[in-house]
Coordinates of C-alpha atoms and ligand atoms in Angstrom, one line a residue:
X1 CA -17.6 36.8 -16.9
X2 CA -21.3 36.4 -17.5
X3 CA -22.7 34.6 -20.6
X4 CA -25.7 35.4 -22.5
X5 CA -28.1 32.5 -23.1
X6 CA -30.7 33.0 -25.8
X7 CA -33.7 30.7 -26.0
X8 CA -34.6 29.9 -29.6
X9 CA -37.3 27.8 -31.2
X10 CA -36.0 27.2 -34.8
X11 CA -32.9 27.2 -37.0
X12 CA -33.8 30.7 -38.2
X13 CA -33.9 32.0 -34.6
X14 CA -30.6 30.2 -33.8
X15 CA -29.0 32.1 -36.7
X16 CA -30.3 35.5 -35.3
X17 CA -28.9 34.5 -31.9
X18 CA -25.5 33.5 -33.1
X19 CA -25.2 36.5 -35.4
X20 CA -26.2 38.7 -32.5
X21 CA -23.4 37.4 -30.4
X22 CA -25.4 35.1 -27.9
X23 CA -22.9 33.0 -26.0
X24 CA -25.3 30.0 -25.6
X25 CA -28.0 28.9 -28.0
X26 CA -30.8 27.4 -25.9
X27 CA -33.4 25.1 -27.7
X28 CA -36.8 25.8 -26.2
X29 CA -40.4 26.0 -27.3
X30 CA -41.6 29.2 -25.6
X31 CA -45.1 28.5 -26.8
X32 CA -45.2 25.5 -24.5
X33 CA -44.6 27.6 -21.3
X34 CA -41.5 28.5 -19.2
X35 CA -39.7 25.2 -20.0
X36 CA -41.2 23.8 -23.1
X37 CA -39.1 21.2 -25.0
X38 CA -38.5 21.3 -28.8
X39 CA -38.8 18.1 -30.8
X40 CA -35.5 16.2 -31.1
X41 CA -35.5 16.8 -34.8
X42 CA -35.6 20.5 -34.4
X43 CA -32.8 20.4 -31.7
X44 CA -30.7 18.3 -34.2
X45 CA -31.3 20.7 -37.0
X46 CA -30.2 23.7 -34.7
X47 CA -27.1 21.8 -33.7
X48 CA -26.3 21.2 -37.4
X49 CA -26.9 24.8 -38.3
X50 CA -24.9 26.2 -35.3
X51 CA -22.2 23.8 -36.2
X52 CA -20.0 24.3 -33.1
X53 CA -19.9 28.1 -33.3
X54 CA -21.6 28.3 -30.0
X55 CA -22.6 25.8 -27.3
X56 CA -26.2 24.6 -27.7
X57 CA -28.3 23.6 -24.8
X58 CA -31.8 22.1 -24.7
X59 CA -34.7 21.9 -22.4
X60 CA -36.2 18.6 -21.4
X61 CA -39.7 18.3 -20.0
X62 CA -38.9 15.9 -17.2
X63 CA -41.3 13.1 -16.4
X64 CA -41.7 12.6 -12.6
X65 CA -40.9 8.9 -13.0
X66 CA -37.1 8.6 -12.5
X67 CA -36.7 5.9 -15.2
X68 CA -38.6 7.9 -17.7
X69 CA -36.7 11.1 -16.7
X70 CA -33.4 9.4 -17.2
X71 CA -34.5 8.2 -20.7
X72 CA -35.6 11.7 -21.7
X73 CA -32.4 13.2 -20.6
X74 CA -30.3 10.5 -22.4
X75 CA -32.3 11.0 -25.6
X76 CA -31.6 14.8 -25.7
X77 CA -28.0 14.5 -24.5
X78 CA -27.3 12.0 -27.3
X79 CA -28.1 14.8 -29.8
X80 CA -24.8 16.4 -28.8
X81 CA -26.0 19.4 -26.7
X82 CA -23.6 21.1 -24.3
X83 CA -26.0 20.7 -21.4
X84 CA -29.6 19.8 -20.6
X85 CA -31.9 22.1 -18.7
X86 CA -35.0 20.8 -16.9
X87 CA -37.4 22.0 -14.2
X88 CA -36.7 20.3 -10.8
X89 CA -40.1 19.6 -9.2
X90 CA -40.6 21.4 -5.9
X91 CA -42.1 18.2 -4.5
X92 CA -40.7 15.6 -2.1
X93 CA -39.8 13.3 -5.0
X94 CA -37.2 15.8 -6.1
X95 CA -34.6 13.9 -4.0
X96 CA -35.4 10.7 -5.6
X97 CA -35.1 12.2 -9.0
X98 CA -31.7 13.8 -8.2
X99 CA -30.4 10.6 -7.0
X100 CA -31.6 8.8 -10.1
X101 CA -30.0 11.4 -12.3
X102 CA -26.6 11.3 -10.5
X103 CA -25.1 8.6 -12.7
X104 CA -26.0 10.6 -15.9
X105 CA -24.6 13.8 -14.3
X106 CA -21.1 12.2 -14.5
X107 CA -21.3 12.3 -18.3
X108 CA -23.9 14.9 -19.2
X109 CA -23.9 18.5 -18.0
X110 CA -27.2 18.8 -16.1
X111 CA -28.7 22.2 -15.1
X112 CA -31.7 22.2 -12.7
X113 CA -34.1 25.0 -13.1
X114 CA -35.8 26.4 -10.0
X115 CA -38.7 28.7 -10.2
X116 CA -38.4 31.9 -8.1
X117 CA -42.2 32.5 -8.2
X118 CA -43.1 29.0 -6.9
X119 CA -41.2 29.3 -3.5
X120 CA -38.2 27.1 -4.4
X121 CA -36.4 25.1 -1.8
X122 CA -32.8 26.4 -2.2
X123 CA -31.6 23.8 0.3
X124 CA -31.7 21.5 -2.6
X125 CA -28.5 23.1 -3.9
X126 CA -26.1 21.0 -2.0
X127 CA -27.8 17.9 -3.1
X128 CA -27.5 18.9 -6.7
X129 CA -23.8 19.6 -6.2
X130 CA -23.3 16.2 -4.5
X131 CA -25.1 14.5 -7.4
X132 CA -22.7 16.1 -9.8
X133 CA -25.0 18.6 -11.5
X134 CA -23.2 21.4 -13.5
X135 CA -25.5 24.1 -12.4
X136 CA -28.7 25.6 -11.2
X137 CA -30.8 28.3 -12.8
X138 CA -33.3 30.5 -11.1
X139 CA -36.2 31.3 -13.5
X140 CA -39.9 32.1 -13.3
X141 CA -42.6 29.8 -14.1
X142 CA -45.4 32.3 -14.8
X143 CA -44.3 34.6 -17.5
X144 CA -46.1 37.9 -17.6
X145 CA -46.5 37.8 -13.8
X146 CA -43.4 39.6 -12.7
X147 CA -39.7 39.7 -13.5
X148 CA -37.3 37.6 -11.6
X149 CA -36.1 40.5 -9.5
X150 CA -39.7 41.1 -8.4
X151 CA -39.8 37.6 -6.9
X152 CA -36.3 37.5 -5.4
X153 CA -34.7 40.9 -4.3
X154 CA -31.1 41.6 -5.3
X155 CA -29.8 40.4 -2.0
X156 CA -31.5 37.1 -2.4
X157 CA -30.3 36.7 -6.0
X158 CA -26.8 37.5 -4.9
X159 CA -27.0 34.9 -2.1
X160 CA -28.2 32.3 -4.6
X161 CA -25.2 33.0 -6.8
X162 CA -22.8 32.9 -3.9
X163 CA -24.2 29.7 -2.6
X164 CA -24.0 28.0 -6.0
X165 CA -20.4 29.0 -6.4
X166 CA -19.5 27.9 -2.9
X167 CA -20.9 24.5 -3.9
X168 CA -19.0 24.4 -7.2
X169 CA -22.2 24.9 -9.2
X170 CA -22.6 27.3 -12.1
X171 CA -25.4 29.8 -11.4
X172 CA -27.9 31.1 -13.9
X173 CA -30.6 33.8 -13.6
X174 CA -33.6 34.2 -16.0
X175 CA -37.2 35.2 -15.8
X176 CA -38.6 37.9 -18.0
X177 CA -35.3 39.8 -17.6
X178 CA -35.4 43.2 -19.3
X179 CA -32.5 45.5 -20.4
X180 CA -32.4 47.6 -17.1
X181 CA -32.0 44.3 -15.1
X182 CA -28.8 43.4 -16.9
X183 CA -26.3 45.8 -15.3
X184 CA -28.0 45.1 -11.9
X185 CA -27.7 41.4 -12.2
X186 CA -24.1 41.5 -13.5
X187 CA -23.0 42.8 -10.1
X188 CA -24.0 39.4 -8.6
X189 CA -21.3 37.7 -10.6
X190 CA -23.8 35.3 -12.1
X191 CA -22.4 32.9 -14.7
X192 CA -25.3 32.9 -17.2
X193 CA -28.2 35.2 -17.8
X194 CA -31.1 33.7 -19.8
X195 CA -33.4 35.6 -22.1
X196 CA -36.4 35.1 -24.4
X197 CA -39.1 37.7 -23.9
X198 CA -36.7 40.7 -24.0
X199 CA -35.3 39.5 -27.3
X200 CA -38.6 39.0 -29.1
X201 CA -40.7 41.4 -31.1
X202 CA -42.8 43.5 -28.7
X203 CA -41.1 41.6 -25.9
X204 CA -43.6 38.8 -26.5
X205 CA -41.7 35.7 -25.8
X206 CA -43.9 33.8 -28.3
X207 CA -43.1 36.2 -31.1
X208 CA -40.0 35.8 -33.3
X209 CA -36.5 36.9 -32.1
X210 CA -35.7 40.5 -33.0
X211 CA -32.1 41.1 -34.0
X212 CA -32.1 44.7 -32.6
X213 CA -33.3 43.5 -29.2
X214 CA -30.7 40.8 -29.2
X215 CA -28.0 43.5 -30.0
X216 CA -29.3 45.7 -27.1
X217 CA -28.9 42.9 -24.5
X218 CA -25.6 41.7 -26.0
X219 CA -24.2 45.2 -25.7
X220 CA -25.2 45.4 -22.1
X221 CA -23.2 42.2 -21.2
X222 CA -19.4 42.8 -21.5
X223 CA -17.4 40.3 -23.5
X224 CA -19.0 37.7 -25.8
X225 CA -18.2 36.3 -29.1
X226 CA -17.7 38.4 -32.3
X227 CA -20.9 39.5 -33.9
X228 CA -22.0 38.4 -37.4
X229 CA -19.2 39.7 -39.6
X230 CA -19.1 41.1 -42.9
X231 CA -18.9 44.1 -44.7
X232 CA -22.5 45.0 -45.4
X233 CA -23.9 42.9 -42.6
X234 CA -26.9 44.8 -41.5
X235 CA -26.3 43.8 -37.9
X236 CA -22.7 44.9 -37.9
X237 CA -23.6 48.0 -39.7
X238 CA -26.1 48.8 -37.0
X239 CA -23.6 48.5 -34.1
X240 CA -22.6 51.8 -32.6
X241 CA -19.0 51.0 -31.5
X242 CA -18.9 54.0 -29.4
X243 CA -21.2 52.1 -27.1
X244 CA -19.0 49.1 -27.1
X245 CA -16.1 51.3 -26.2
X246 CA -18.1 52.7 -23.5
X247 CA -18.6 49.3 -21.9
X248 CA -14.8 48.8 -22.0
X249 CA -14.7 46.1 -24.7
X250 CA -12.1 47.6 -26.8
X251 CA -9.8 50.6 -27.2
X252 CA -10.5 53.0 -30.0
X253 CA -8.9 56.0 -31.5
X254 CA -12.1 57.7 -30.6
X255 CA -12.1 56.6 -27.0
X256 CA -13.2 59.4 -24.8
X257 CA -11.8 59.9 -21.3
X258 CA -14.6 62.1 -20.3
X259 CA -16.2 61.2 -17.0
X260 CA -19.8 61.5 -15.8
X261 CA -20.7 61.4 -12.2
X262 CA -23.5 59.2 -11.0
X263 CA -24.4 59.4 -7.3
X264 CA -26.6 58.3 -4.5
X265 CA -27.1 61.0 -2.0
X266 CA -28.1 60.8 1.7
X267 CA -29.6 57.3 1.5
X268 CA -30.5 56.4 5.1
X269 CA -31.1 52.7 5.8
X270 CA -31.5 50.8 9.2
X271 CA -28.6 48.5 9.4
X272 CA -27.4 45.8 11.8
X273 CA -24.0 47.2 12.5
X274 CA -21.4 47.5 15.3
X275 CA -18.6 45.7 17.1
X276 CA -20.1 46.2 20.6
X277 CA -22.4 43.6 22.1
X278 CA -25.1 46.2 22.6
X279 CA -25.1 46.8 18.9
X280 CA -26.1 43.3 18.1
X281 CA -29.7 42.2 17.5
X282 CA -30.8 45.8 16.6
X283 CA -30.5 48.2 13.8
X284 CA -29.1 51.7 13.7
X285 CA -29.4 54.3 11.0
X286 CA -26.6 54.4 8.5
X287 CA -26.3 57.1 5.8
X288 CA -24.8 56.3 2.4
X289 CA -23.3 58.8 -0.1
X290 CA -21.7 57.3 -3.1
X291 CA -20.2 59.2 -6.1
X292 CA -19.2 57.1 -9.1
X293 CA -17.0 58.3 -12.0
X294 CA -18.2 56.7 -15.1
X295 CA -16.7 56.7 -18.5
X296 CA -18.9 58.7 -20.8
X297 CA -20.1 57.2 -24.2
X298 CA -20.1 59.7 -27.0
X299 CA -23.4 58.6 -28.4
X300 CA -26.4 60.4 -27.2
X301 CA -30.0 59.3 -27.3
X302 CA -32.4 57.7 -24.9
X303 CA -30.7 54.3 -24.9
X304 CA -30.2 52.0 -22.0
X305 CA -26.7 51.2 -23.2
X306 CA -25.6 54.8 -22.7
X307 CA -26.2 55.0 -19.0
X308 CA -24.8 53.7 -15.8
X309 CA -27.8 53.1 -13.6
X310 CA -27.8 54.3 -10.0
X311 CA -29.8 51.1 -9.4
X312 CA -26.4 49.3 -9.5
X313 CA -25.2 51.3 -6.5
X314 CA -28.5 50.9 -4.6
X315 CA -28.5 47.1 -5.4
X316 CA -24.9 46.8 -4.3
X317 CA -25.8 48.3 -0.8
X318 CA -28.8 45.9 -0.5
X319 CA -26.6 42.9 -1.5
X320 CA -24.1 43.8 1.3
X321 CA -26.8 44.4 3.9
X322 CA -28.5 41.1 3.0
X323 CA -25.6 39.2 4.5
X324 CA -26.6 40.1 8.0
X325 CA -24.8 41.9 10.9
X326 CA -21.6 43.7 9.9
X327 CA -19.2 45.1 12.5
X328 CA -17.5 48.0 10.7
X329 CA -18.5 50.8 8.4
X330 CA -15.1 50.3 6.7
X331 CA -16.3 46.7 5.7
X332 CA -19.4 48.1 4.1
X333 CA -17.5 50.8 2.3
X334 CA -14.8 48.5 0.9
X335 CA -17.3 45.8 -0.2
X336 CA -19.4 48.5 -1.8
X337 CA -16.5 49.9 -3.8
X338 CA -15.6 46.4 -4.9
X339 CA -19.1 45.6 -6.2
X340 CA -19.6 48.9 -8.0
X341 CA -16.1 48.6 -9.6
X342 CA -17.3 45.3 -11.2
X343 CA -19.1 47.5 -13.6
X344 CA -16.8 48.0 -16.5
X345 CA -17.5 51.7 -17.1
X346 CA -16.8 52.6 -13.5
X347 CA -13.4 54.2 -13.3
X348 CA -13.4 55.3 -9.6
X349 CA -15.8 56.0 -6.8
X350 CA -16.0 57.7 -3.4
X351 CA -18.1 55.9 -0.8
X352 CA -19.1 57.6 2.5
X353 CA -20.7 55.4 5.2
X354 CA -21.9 57.1 8.4
X355 CA -23.5 55.8 11.6
X356 CA -26.1 58.4 12.7
X357 CA -27.2 57.0 16.1
X358 CA -23.9 56.9 18.1
X359 CA -23.3 60.6 18.5
X360 CA -25.3 63.9 18.1
X361 CA -23.8 64.2 14.6
X362 CA -22.5 61.5 12.4
X363 CA -19.5 59.2 12.6
X364 CA -18.1 57.1 9.7
X365 CA -15.6 56.7 7.0
X366 CA -15.1 58.0 3.4
X367 CA -13.0 56.0 0.9
X368 CA -11.8 56.6 -2.7
X369 CA -11.1 53.7 -4.8
X370 CA -10.0 53.5 -8.5
X371 CA -10.0 50.8 -11.1
X372 CA -6.8 48.9 -11.2
X373 CA -5.3 47.0 -14.2
X374 CA -7.7 44.1 -14.6
X375 CA -7.1 40.4 -14.5
X376 CA -9.6 38.6 -16.6
X377 CA -11.7 36.1 -14.7
X378 CA -11.8 32.9 -16.7
X379 CA -15.1 31.3 -17.1
X380 CA -15.2 27.5 -17.0
X381 CA -18.7 26.6 -18.0
X382 CA -17.5 25.4 -21.4
X383 CA -14.0 24.3 -21.0
X384 CA -12.3 23.8 -24.2
X385 CA -14.0 26.6 -26.1
X386 CA -11.8 29.4 -27.4
X387 CA -11.8 32.6 -25.3
X388 CA -14.4 35.2 -26.3
X389 CA -13.2 37.0 -29.4
X390 CA -13.0 40.7 -29.7
X391 CA -15.7 42.2 -31.7
X392 CA -14.6 43.1 -35.3
X393 CA -13.7 46.7 -35.9
Ligands
LIG401 O1 -33.8 30.3 -20.1 C1 -34.2 31.4 -20.2 C2 -35.6 31.7 -20.6 O2 -35.9 31.3 -21.8 C3 -36.0 33.1 -20.2 O3 -37.2 33.4 -20.9 P1 -37.9 34.8 -20.5 O4 -36.8 35.8 -20.6 O5 -39.0 34.9 -21.5 O6 -38.4 34.7 -19.1

């Protein structure tokens, strides 16, 4: 399950985020840059207002001096936040800092932010894990100079998430993420996606949060807490539950079983593939044909929430190929089916993977896979919190 983290600068914005179904309320002053801290008094006021309805995190602007860094984190942690985020400097003193923070990491959930646009050293991840950090979040430092996915391709983002998980770290992704990025990044299995700009008026991260923009992103991420309730709640009234049904959140008497077909046709990519020695260290052309059966939502309109993007299929292929040499076309086909089926609206798919350079024609495999009864994957970032509630009907 992926959580939606929403950066807020005030109590009023925290209320919009909570009402809009954000999973985590993140205290941050976007006017101060990528990781600007709010004053302690404002964080305390947000904590009081949220009153345990959601986990609240806070950004700390970390001084380079280890003793001062420890004091800054202790001060914010003492307010009662669920975790503390801070930018890990990409300098040689990062190691000294990590070591200095290790004792605090035993008591306080620490999340190190690495900047994808500043050439982060991902070899720091094992050291974060060894020091007891809770997680690592890949973000961008220079807002307005590219989305996260323009700095790290989907294969690299997927490897980041996998690497974090292998080390026992929670993984987060952020960085001028926009609505179309959401279904693409969900496939990586990331634990938390962080948003600010996409949730603001005119997508200006220094403007106020916009409830409609919050609702759009929330609807694109399956699960999550109940929205603001209430008969007559403007937000609840604005929710088109047919979209929610379309994302597999709930059954409805109006649920449609109609299927749309989204496909990628004749995509040819050079791939390092083959079980023979002579097939190693070189690429061969591989052709992909993928047909996906997607549950149709009944609402029309030019709305991101209504579509299953072919980008998800293309990204899944890139993620698999990013792992290096693969021996069998069957392996690619199975992995691709598994990744695409992670999208809740996908009911079934056919994957055809063909090698084009071993014979005059093509050789390969075609598989058909369907969604099985699902076992919920329990998320453990905030142990002790109740499970995500179903949206009110
Ligand atoms: O932690 C998440 C950030 O606040 C994301 O901000 P952004 O979406 O404006 O890059």
